[in-house]
Short mmCIF file of C-alpha atoms in Angstrom, two decimals:
data_model
loop_
_atom_site.label_atom_id
_atom_site.label_comp_id
_atom_site.label_asym_id
_atom_site.label_seq_id
_atom_site.Cartn_x
_atom_site.Cartn_y
_atom_site.Cartn_z
CA UNK A 1 0.00 0.00 0.00
CA UNK A 2 1.86 2.97 -1.29
CA UNK A 3 -0.03 5.87 0.22
CA UNK A 4 0.57 7.77 -2.99
CA UNK A 5 -2.39 9.45 -4.67
CA UNK A 6 -3.89 7.26 -7.39
CA UNK A 7 -5.23 8.83 -10.55
CA UNK A 8 -7.79 6.95 -12.67
CA UNK A 9 -8.39 8.20 -16.21
CA UNK A 10 -7.77 7.43 -19.86
CA UNK A 11 -4.16 7.23 -20.95
CA UNK A 12 -4.12 10.78 -22.24
CA UNK A 13 -4.51 14.42 -21.26
CA UNK A 14 -8.20 15.31 -21.14
CA UNK A 15 -9.44 16.63 -17.83
CA UNK A 16 -6.76 14.87 -15.81
CA UNK A 17 -3.81 16.71 -17.32
CA UNK A 18 -4.21 19.90 -15.22
CA UNK A 19 -4.29 17.66 -12.15
CA UNK A 20 -1.06 15.94 -13.21
CA UNK A 21 0.55 19.36 -13.74
CA UNK A 22 -0.49 20.62 -10.31
CA UNK A 23 0.66 17.47 -8.52
CA UNK A 24 3.98 17.56 -10.36
CA UNK A 25 4.53 21.24 -9.57
CA UNK A 26 3.75 20.54 -5.91
CA UNK A 27 6.27 17.70 -5.94
CA UNK A 28 3.66 15.02 -5.28
CA UNK A 29 4.40 11.55 -6.61
CA UNK A 30 1.38 9.65 -7.84
CA UNK A 31 0.26 6.40 -9.44
CA UNK A 32 -1.98 6.08 -12.46
CA UNK A 33 -4.64 3.56 -13.45
CA UNK A 34 -5.59 3.80 -17.12
CA UNK A 35 -9.09 3.08 -18.37
CA UNK A 36 -8.85 0.86 -21.42
CA UNK A 37 -12.24 -0.84 -21.69
CA UNK A 38 -15.86 0.05 -21.12
CA UNK A 39 -16.14 -2.91 -18.75
CA UNK A 40 -13.46 -1.42 -16.52
CA UNK A 41 -15.34 1.88 -16.43
CA UNK A 42 -18.70 0.27 -15.71
CA UNK A 43 -17.14 -1.74 -12.90
CA UNK A 44 -15.82 1.45 -11.29
CA UNK A 45 -19.35 2.83 -11.36
CA UNK A 46 -20.91 -0.41 -10.08
CA UNK A 47 -18.43 -0.56 -7.21
CA UNK A 48 -19.45 2.95 -6.16
CA UNK A 49 -16.10 4.65 -6.75
CA UNK A 50 -17.38 7.49 -8.93
CA UNK A 51 -19.68 9.89 -7.10
CA UNK A 52 -21.35 11.12 -10.30
CA UNK A 53 -20.40 8.20 -12.53
CA UNK A 54 -17.55 10.19 -14.06
CA UNK A 55 -13.78 10.40 -14.20
CA UNK A 56 -11.30 11.96 -13.36
CA UNK A 57 -11.01 10.11 -10.08
CA UNK A 58 -8.20 10.83 -7.63
CA UNK A 59 -7.87 8.66 -4.55
CA UNK A 60 -5.95 10.55 -1.95
CA UNK A 61 -5.93 11.07 1.82
CA UNK A 62 -8.68 8.52 2.29
CA UNK A 63 -11.04 10.22 -0.17
CA UNK A 64 -12.29 9.30 -3.62
CA UNK A 65 -12.18 12.76 -5.19
CA UNK A 66 -14.08 13.50 -8.40
CA UNK A 67 -14.91 16.71 -10.30
CA UNK A 68 -11.81 18.28 -11.78
CA UNK A 69 -12.14 21.61 -9.99
CA UNK A 70 -12.76 20.01 -6.61
CA UNK A 71 -9.61 17.92 -7.07
CA UNK A 72 -7.52 20.87 -8.24
CA UNK A 73 -8.73 23.04 -5.37
CA UNK A 74 -7.90 20.36 -2.83
CA UNK A 75 -4.35 19.94 -4.12
CA UNK A 76 -3.79 23.69 -4.43
CA UNK A 77 -5.01 24.27 -0.86
CA UNK A 78 -3.06 21.38 0.60
CA UNK A 79 0.19 22.49 -1.01
CA UNK A 80 -0.27 26.23 -0.39
CA UNK A 81 -0.67 27.30 -3.98
CA UNK A 82 -3.67 29.56 -3.38
CA UNK A 83 -2.15 32.80 -2.12
CA UNK A 84 -1.86 34.12 1.39
CA UNK A 85 -5.31 35.68 1.93
CA UNK A 86 -8.83 35.83 0.51
CA UNK A 87 -8.05 38.60 -1.95
CA UNK A 88 -5.02 36.83 -3.39
CA UNK A 89 -7.08 33.67 -3.61
CA UNK A 90 -9.82 35.57 -5.46
CA UNK A 91 -7.26 36.87 -7.95
CA UNK A 92 -5.80 33.38 -8.43
CA UNK A 93 -9.29 31.92 -8.85
CA UNK A 94 -10.14 34.50 -11.52
CA UNK A 95 -6.97 33.82 -13.48
CA UNK A 96 -7.33 30.06 -13.17
CA UNK A 97 -10.98 30.07 -14.25
CA UNK A 98 -10.08 32.12 -17.33
CA UNK A 99 -7.25 29.78 -18.27
CA UNK A 100 -9.43 26.72 -17.68
CA UNK A 101 -12.13 28.18 -19.97
CA UNK A 102 -9.51 28.39 -22.71
CA UNK A 103 -8.10 24.92 -21.92
CA UNK A 104 -11.61 23.44 -22.06
CA UNK A 105 -11.97 24.65 -25.66
CA UNK A 106 -8.69 22.88 -26.47
CA UNK A 107 -9.76 19.75 -24.58
CA UNK A 108 -13.00 19.47 -26.53
CA UNK A 109 -11.35 20.22 -29.88
CA UNK A 110 -10.36 16.62 -30.80
CA UNK A 111 -14.00 15.59 -30.38
CA UNK A 112 -15.49 18.19 -32.68
CA UNK A 113 -16.79 17.05 -36.09
CA UNK A 114 -14.09 17.13 -38.82
CA UNK A 115 -15.90 19.79 -40.83
CA UNK A 116 -15.89 22.15 -37.85
CA UNK A 117 -12.29 21.64 -36.78
CA UNK A 118 -10.73 24.46 -38.78
CA UNK A 119 -13.24 27.01 -37.50
CA UNK A 120 -12.85 25.75 -33.92
CA UNK A 121 -9.09 26.06 -34.05
CA UNK A 122 -9.34 29.58 -35.44
CA UNK A 123 -11.73 30.44 -32.60
CA UNK A 124 -9.36 29.04 -29.97
CA UNK A 125 -6.42 31.01 -31.36
CA UNK A 126 -8.50 34.19 -31.58
CA UNK A 127 -9.79 33.88 -28.02
CA UNK A 128 -6.29 33.12 -26.75
CA UNK A 129 -4.80 36.16 -28.47
CA UNK A 130 -7.56 38.67 -27.74
CA UNK A 131 -9.30 37.57 -24.54
CA UNK A 132 -6.91 35.57 -22.40
CA UNK A 133 -3.20 36.05 -23.12
CA UNK A 134 -3.42 39.87 -23.03
CA UNK A 135 -4.77 39.69 -19.47
CA UNK A 136 -1.75 37.80 -18.20
CA UNK A 137 0.69 39.84 -20.28
CA UNK A 138 -0.74 43.00 -18.71
CA UNK A 139 -0.68 41.59 -15.17
CA UNK A 140 2.98 40.66 -15.44
CA UNK A 141 3.88 43.98 -17.04
CA UNK A 142 2.05 46.00 -14.37
CA UNK A 143 3.69 44.48 -11.31
CA UNK A 144 6.93 43.39 -12.90
CA UNK A 145 7.11 40.32 -10.67
CA UNK A 146 8.00 36.78 -11.61
CA UNK A 147 4.64 35.28 -10.65
CA UNK A 148 1.08 36.26 -11.44
CA UNK A 149 -0.12 36.84 -7.87
CA UNK A 150 1.52 37.85 -4.63
CA UNK A 151 5.09 37.48 -5.83
CA UNK A 152 4.86 33.77 -5.11
CA UNK A 153 4.28 30.63 -7.20
CA UNK A 154 0.60 29.73 -7.26
CA UNK A 155 -1.87 27.54 -9.11
CA UNK A 156 -2.41 30.47 -11.51
CA UNK A 157 1.17 30.27 -12.76
CA UNK A 158 1.11 26.51 -13.24
CA UNK A 159 -2.21 26.60 -15.09
CA UNK A 160 -0.96 29.44 -17.31
CA UNK A 161 2.22 27.59 -18.25
CA UNK A 162 0.20 24.50 -19.15
CA UNK A 163 -2.08 26.65 -21.33
CA UNK A 164 0.85 28.36 -23.07
CA UNK A 165 2.61 25.10 -23.93
CA UNK A 166 -0.63 23.50 -25.12
CA UNK A 167 -1.42 26.52 -27.30
CA UNK A 168 2.07 26.47 -28.78
CA UNK A 169 1.47 22.89 -29.91
CA UNK A 170 -1.45 24.24 -31.95
CA UNK A 171 0.25 27.47 -33.09
CA UNK A 172 3.97 27.72 -32.60
CA UNK A 173 4.19 31.51 -32.59
CA UNK A 174 1.19 32.21 -30.38
CA UNK A 175 3.37 34.22 -27.97
CA UNK A 176 4.88 36.38 -30.72
CA UNK A 177 3.21 39.55 -29.44
CA UNK A 178 3.55 38.73 -25.74
CA UNK A 179 7.11 39.35 -24.55
CA UNK A 180 6.25 39.14 -20.83
CA UNK A 181 4.66 35.75 -21.38
CA UNK A 182 7.71 34.56 -23.29
CA UNK A 183 9.87 35.38 -20.27
CA UNK A 184 7.29 33.89 -17.93
CA UNK A 185 7.28 30.67 -19.91
CA UNK A 186 11.07 30.34 -19.81
CA UNK A 187 11.27 31.21 -16.15
CA UNK A 188 8.41 29.01 -14.96
CA UNK A 189 9.57 26.04 -17.07
CA UNK A 190 12.84 26.16 -15.15
CA UNK A 191 11.31 25.70 -11.73
CA UNK A 192 12.81 22.31 -10.69
CA UNK A 193 9.57 20.31 -10.23
CA UNK A 194 8.15 21.72 -13.42
CA UNK A 195 11.39 21.23 -15.34
CA UNK A 196 11.31 17.58 -14.27
CA UNK A 197 7.70 17.23 -15.45
CA UNK A 198 8.70 18.61 -18.85
CA UNK A 199 11.40 15.97 -19.37
CA UNK A 200 10.73 12.81 -21.38
CA UNK A 201 9.65 9.91 -19.20
CA UNK A 202 7.55 12.05 -16.86
CA UNK A 203 3.80 11.39 -16.33
CA UNK A 204 3.03 14.23 -18.76
CA UNK A 205 0.83 12.93 -21.57
CA UNK A 206 1.31 13.64 -25.29
CA UNK A 207 -1.25 15.63 -27.30
CA UNK A 208 -4.44 13.67 -28.07
CA UNK A 209 -4.43 11.63 -31.28
CA UNK A 210 -7.10 9.63 -33.13
CA UNK A 211 -6.42 6.54 -31.04
CA UNK A 212 -7.05 8.51 -27.85
CA UNK A 213 -10.31 9.95 -29.18
CA UNK A 214 -11.43 6.47 -30.25
CA UNK A 215 -10.65 5.03 -26.79
CA UNK A 216 -12.59 7.75 -24.99
CA UNK A 217 -15.63 7.35 -27.24
CA UNK A 218 -15.50 3.56 -26.89
CA UNK A 219 -15.40 3.73 -23.10
CA UNK A 220 -17.81 6.62 -22.46
CA UNK A 221 -20.09 6.30 -25.47
CA UNK A 222 -20.85 9.37 -27.66
CA UNK A 223 -20.07 12.63 -25.79
CA UNK B 1 -20.06 55.51 -1.80
CA UNK B 2 -22.24 52.55 -1.07
CA UNK B 3 -19.86 49.94 0.26
CA UNK B 4 -22.42 47.35 -0.78
CA UNK B 5 -21.45 44.75 -3.35
CA UNK B 6 -22.70 45.67 -6.81
CA UNK B 7 -23.80 42.92 -9.18
CA UNK B 8 -23.47 43.48 -12.93
CA UNK B 9 -25.59 41.19 -15.09
CA UNK B 10 -28.72 41.20 -17.17
CA UNK B 11 -32.09 41.00 -15.42
CA UNK B 12 -32.34 37.23 -15.35
CA UNK B 13 -31.05 34.19 -13.48
CA UNK B 14 -28.26 32.82 -15.63
CA UNK B 15 -24.84 32.66 -14.00
CA UNK B 16 -25.61 35.37 -11.44
CA UNK B 17 -28.36 33.34 -9.77
CA UNK B 18 -26.10 31.21 -7.58
CA UNK B 19 -24.13 34.30 -6.54
CA UNK B 20 -27.31 36.11 -5.58
CA UNK B 21 -28.52 33.11 -3.57
CA UNK B 22 -25.25 32.97 -1.64
CA UNK B 23 -25.28 36.67 -0.81
CA UNK B 24 -28.88 36.42 0.37
CA UNK B 25 -28.16 33.34 2.49
CA UNK B 26 -25.22 35.17 4.05
CA UNK B 27 -27.46 38.16 4.80
CA UNK B 28 -25.39 40.52 2.66
CA UNK B 29 -27.18 43.55 1.21
CA UNK B 30 -26.20 44.33 -2.36
CA UNK B 31 -27.10 46.48 -5.36
CA UNK B 32 -27.85 45.33 -8.88
CA UNK B 33 -26.84 47.12 -12.05
CA UNK B 34 -28.76 45.56 -14.94
CA UNK B 35 -27.27 45.36 -18.39
CA UNK B 36 -30.17 46.22 -20.68
CA UNK B 37 -28.52 46.51 -24.07
CA UNK B 38 -25.47 45.49 -26.03
CA UNK B 39 -24.23 49.06 -25.58
CA UNK B 40 -24.32 48.65 -21.79
CA UNK B 41 -22.17 45.53 -22.09
CA UNK B 42 -19.78 47.18 -24.55
CA UNK B 43 -19.36 50.12 -22.19
CA UNK B 44 -18.37 47.81 -19.33
CA UNK B 45 -15.83 46.17 -21.61
CA UNK B 46 -14.49 49.48 -22.89
CA UNK B 47 -14.12 50.78 -19.35
CA UNK B 48 -11.89 47.79 -18.56
CA UNK B 49 -14.29 46.52 -15.93
CA UNK B 50 -14.49 42.95 -17.21
CA UNK B 51 -11.26 40.99 -16.92
CA UNK B 52 -12.20 38.48 -19.63
CA UNK B 53 -14.86 40.62 -21.33
CA UNK B 54 -17.57 38.62 -19.58
CA UNK B 55 -20.22 38.94 -16.91
CA UNK B 56 -21.15 38.15 -14.12
CA UNK B 57 -19.04 40.85 -12.52
CA UNK B 58 -19.31 41.70 -8.84
CA UNK B 59 -17.76 44.85 -7.41
CA UNK B 60 -16.92 44.07 -3.83
CA UNK B 61 -14.21 44.98 -1.31
CA UNK B 62 -12.33 47.07 -3.86
CA UNK B 63 -12.26 44.31 -6.47
CA UNK B 64 -14.04 43.86 -9.77
CA UNK B 65 -14.51 40.10 -9.55
CA UNK B 66 -15.40 37.97 -12.52
CA UNK B 67 -15.77 34.21 -13.08
CA UNK B 68 -18.66 32.69 -11.13
CA UNK B 69 -16.57 30.26 -9.12
CA UNK B 70 -14.05 32.91 -8.07
CA UNK B 71 -16.89 35.14 -6.88
CA UNK B 72 -18.70 32.31 -5.08
CA UNK B 73 -15.50 31.09 -3.40
CA UNK B 74 -14.76 34.59 -2.13
CA UNK B 75 -18.24 35.14 -0.69
CA UNK B 76 -18.40 31.67 0.86
CA UNK B 77 -15.00 32.08 2.53
CA UNK B 78 -15.69 35.62 3.73
CA UNK B 79 -18.99 34.60 5.33
CA UNK B 80 -17.85 31.23 6.70
CA UNK B 81 -20.05 29.06 4.53
CA UNK B 82 -17.38 26.76 3.18
CA UNK B 83 -16.46 24.03 5.62
CA UNK B 84 -13.99 23.94 8.47
CA UNK B 85 -11.09 21.98 6.99
CA UNK B 86 -9.61 20.71 3.74
CA UNK B 87 -11.70 17.55 3.70
CA UNK B 88 -15.01 19.31 4.31
CA UNK B 89 -14.11 21.81 1.61
CA UNK B 90 -13.27 18.97 -0.77
CA UNK B 91 -16.63 17.30 -0.11
CA UNK B 92 -18.47 20.57 -0.62
CA UNK B 93 -16.57 21.31 -3.80
CA UNK B 94 -17.45 17.89 -5.22
CA UNK B 95 -21.13 18.29 -4.42
CA UNK B 96 -21.23 21.84 -5.74
CA UNK B 97 -19.50 20.95 -9.01
CA UNK B 98 -22.08 18.22 -9.57
CA UNK B 99 -24.87 20.71 -8.88
CA UNK B 100 -23.27 23.20 -11.27
CA UNK B 101 -23.11 20.58 -14.01
CA UNK B 102 -26.87 20.03 -13.64
CA UNK B 103 -27.53 23.77 -13.35
CA UNK B 104 -25.52 24.36 -16.50
CA UNK B 105 -27.71 21.95 -18.49
CA UNK B 106 -30.86 23.69 -17.27
CA UNK B 107 -29.42 27.13 -18.00
CA UNK B 108 -28.57 26.22 -21.59
CA UNK B 109 -31.87 24.49 -22.33
CA UNK B 110 -33.85 27.57 -23.47
CA UNK B 111 -31.15 28.29 -26.04
CA UNK B 112 -31.28 24.87 -27.72
CA UNK B 113 -32.73 24.70 -31.24
CA UNK B 114 -36.46 23.90 -31.26
CA UNK B 115 -35.99 20.44 -32.76
CA UNK B 116 -33.52 19.45 -30.03
CA UNK B 117 -35.52 20.71 -27.05
CA UNK B 118 -37.56 17.61 -26.30
CA UNK B 119 -34.56 15.31 -26.28
CA UNK B 120 -32.59 17.79 -24.18
CA UNK B 121 -35.34 18.00 -21.59
CA UNK B 122 -35.49 14.22 -21.35
CA UNK B 123 -31.72 14.13 -20.86
CA UNK B 124 -31.87 16.73 -18.09
CA UNK B 125 -34.60 14.79 -16.29
CA UNK B 126 -32.62 11.58 -16.66
CA UNK B 127 -29.43 13.13 -15.31
CA UNK B 128 -31.25 14.85 -12.45
CA UNK B 129 -33.01 11.67 -11.34
CA UNK B 130 -30.22 9.12 -11.94
CA UNK B 131 -26.92 10.97 -11.59
CA UNK B 132 -27.35 13.96 -9.30
CA UNK B 133 -30.32 13.82 -6.91
CA UNK B 134 -29.67 10.20 -5.88
CA UNK B 135 -26.21 11.26 -4.67
CA UNK B 136 -27.59 13.96 -2.38
CA UNK B 137 -30.46 11.75 -1.19
CA UNK B 138 -27.88 9.14 -0.20
CA UNK B 139 -25.63 11.68 1.54
CA UNK B 140 -28.55 12.78 3.71
CA UNK B 141 -29.59 9.18 4.33
CA UNK B 142 -26.09 8.03 5.29
CA UNK B 143 -25.40 10.67 7.91
CA UNK B 144 -28.97 11.48 8.93
CA UNK B 145 -28.05 15.13 9.54
CA UNK B 146 -29.88 18.29 8.59
CA UNK B 147 -27.18 19.70 6.32
CA UNK B 148 -25.09 18.21 3.56
CA UNK B 149 -21.64 18.64 5.10
CA UNK B 150 -20.26 18.85 8.62
CA UNK B 151 -23.64 19.08 10.35
CA UNK B 152 -23.63 22.79 9.63
CA UNK B 153 -25.35 25.08 7.12
CA UNK B 154 -23.00 25.82 4.22
CA UNK B 155 -22.82 26.97 0.62
CA UNK B 156 -23.54 23.38 -0.43
CA UNK B 157 -27.02 23.61 1.13
CA UNK B 158 -27.72 26.98 -0.48
CA UNK B 159 -26.73 25.64 -3.88
CA UNK B 160 -28.67 22.39 -3.52
CA UNK B 161 -31.85 24.22 -2.63
CA UNK B 162 -31.31 26.53 -5.59
CA UNK B 163 -30.84 23.55 -7.95
CA UNK B 164 -33.89 21.73 -6.56
CA UNK B 165 -36.12 24.77 -7.03
CA UNK B 166 -34.65 25.50 -10.47
CA UNK B 167 -35.34 21.93 -11.58
CA UNK B 168 -38.90 22.00 -10.21
CA UNK B 169 -39.65 25.38 -11.78
CA UNK B 170 -37.94 24.96 -15.11
CA UNK B 171 -37.86 21.23 -15.82
CA UNK B 172 -40.35 19.07 -13.92
CA UNK B 173 -42.44 20.12 -10.89
CA UNK B 174 -42.43 16.67 -9.28
CA UNK B 175 -38.76 15.94 -9.85
CA UNK B 176 -38.36 15.03 -6.16
CA UNK B 177 -41.14 12.43 -6.22
CA UNK B 178 -38.71 9.58 -5.59
CA UNK B 179 -36.50 11.47 -3.13
CA UNK B 180 -38.25 11.67 0.24
CA UNK B 181 -35.27 12.97 2.17
CA UNK B 182 -34.63 15.73 -0.34
CA UNK B 183 -38.29 16.77 -0.01
CA UNK B 184 -37.89 17.15 3.75
CA UNK B 185 -34.53 18.84 3.26
CA UNK B 186 -36.04 21.32 0.82
CA UNK B 187 -38.67 22.30 3.38
CA UNK B 188 -36.09 22.66 6.11
CA UNK B 189 -33.60 24.80 4.18
CA UNK B 190 -36.41 26.94 2.74
CA UNK B 191 -37.36 27.84 6.29
CA UNK B 192 -34.01 29.29 7.25
CA UNK B 193 -34.87 32.99 7.89
CA UNK B 194 -32.61 34.62 5.25
CA UNK B 195 -33.69 32.07 2.67
CA UNK B 196 -37.35 32.25 3.63
CA UNK B 197 -37.17 36.00 3.10
CA UNK B 198 -35.57 35.54 -0.33
CA UNK B 199 -38.34 33.13 -1.33
CA UNK B 200 -41.11 35.64 -0.55
CA UNK B 201 -42.73 37.66 -3.33
CA UNK B 202 -41.14 41.08 -3.63
CA UNK B 203 -37.62 39.86 -2.94
CA UNK B 204 -34.83 40.36 -5.47
CA UNK B 205 -35.18 36.77 -6.68
CA UNK B 206 -35.49 36.46 -10.45
CA UNK B 207 -38.30 34.48 -12.06
CA UNK B 208 -37.55 31.56 -14.37
CA UNK B 209 -36.59 32.38 -17.95
CA UNK B 210 -39.55 33.83 -19.88
CA UNK B 211 -39.89 35.25 -23.38
CA UNK B 212 -38.71 38.72 -22.42
CA UNK B 213 -35.63 37.44 -20.59
CA UNK B 214 -34.81 35.16 -23.49
CA UNK B 215 -35.12 38.01 -25.97
CA UNK B 216 -32.94 40.24 -23.75
CA UNK B 217 -30.26 37.57 -23.42
CA UNK B 218 -30.11 37.05 -27.17
CA UNK B 219 -30.06 40.80 -27.83
CA UNK B 220 -27.30 41.49 -25.31
CA UNK B 221 -25.01 38.47 -25.52
CA UNK B 222 -25.36 36.97 -28.99
#
């Protein structure tokens, strides 16, 4: 019995990836169970492990945690990544929610119909460049600090780095007009726990491919 | 200078509803500034008041807060409605996220194309009665307490009552027919003074989506 948190999900990014990022940044080692068949998934439900019949599932500290945001909040609180007071927490929450809105568009993208993909991608890039990235560029420029909130590493920084790297996979030069974010990316990627997560062989999952999409649809049914 | 929180949204439930419920349950007086036209919304954006160009926005304690969850978390923490330790908070967060998933389906329903509405309604009813309400019925059954978490009134209770009433009003009036404990729970939470007051006619509570609200939403946001 390892005592390490155990993550149950498909063998890919999806909604579990932000959780993997946060755990890695906090220096938490974890185990993973990968869903490969519908039978496995139905058994999890039958055995009462999934509160709302859904994954992600993270077993940790005697709890079976579900709901991505509940899991992320628990980890962020436990490892002091939520600022030092209510106002800092509110600022972190706002930034994180914005980034997650953008990440959710990217997450859903592989599952959109082929004839809509080009338009969806254009929409993601447009929203990133006009609604989201400028906010973080401005925040960093205004206070001139290394981290988004309170001059201290928080969940907001980790979520932003994940978003930046994921966006760059879709459009290599997405940060072309955002010099502060370019520096932020370099700096934050060098934080030891994060640097380790970015090395080959870490639990970080590759971008979703057709096989991943097929597995998810097979296990969950049509989304 | 009012000092009261000021809520910026259109005159309807939408994503501001849960925030309004929480403020009311916490006994916090607030003002509402209704967005009535696209121009009103554009002005807020132009003035730099909306971090991600979106509402809800709540001006409170010197901040212009956006993103429903950020706002709700702040209010719940400030007014001690969010559990006493990490584990209680985790439980509450799980329950609330489930409730929000259901609330989200109900909120989007009026905007579905006409030919998809019937199927969507059936799906909402199915999810409410097989995925969400059974969980909360079981929670109440297992611990036998009056409130969802920690034997104490919290944001989880406020949100569950809101979701129950929303489902009854907007989806199916007898949605709780197979959930006896939730029926009792609904009566109990509705009787809490601040909440009872909010449920009276003449309070600031918004009615369910009607034709005018729908038209306003389309005009302003789409």
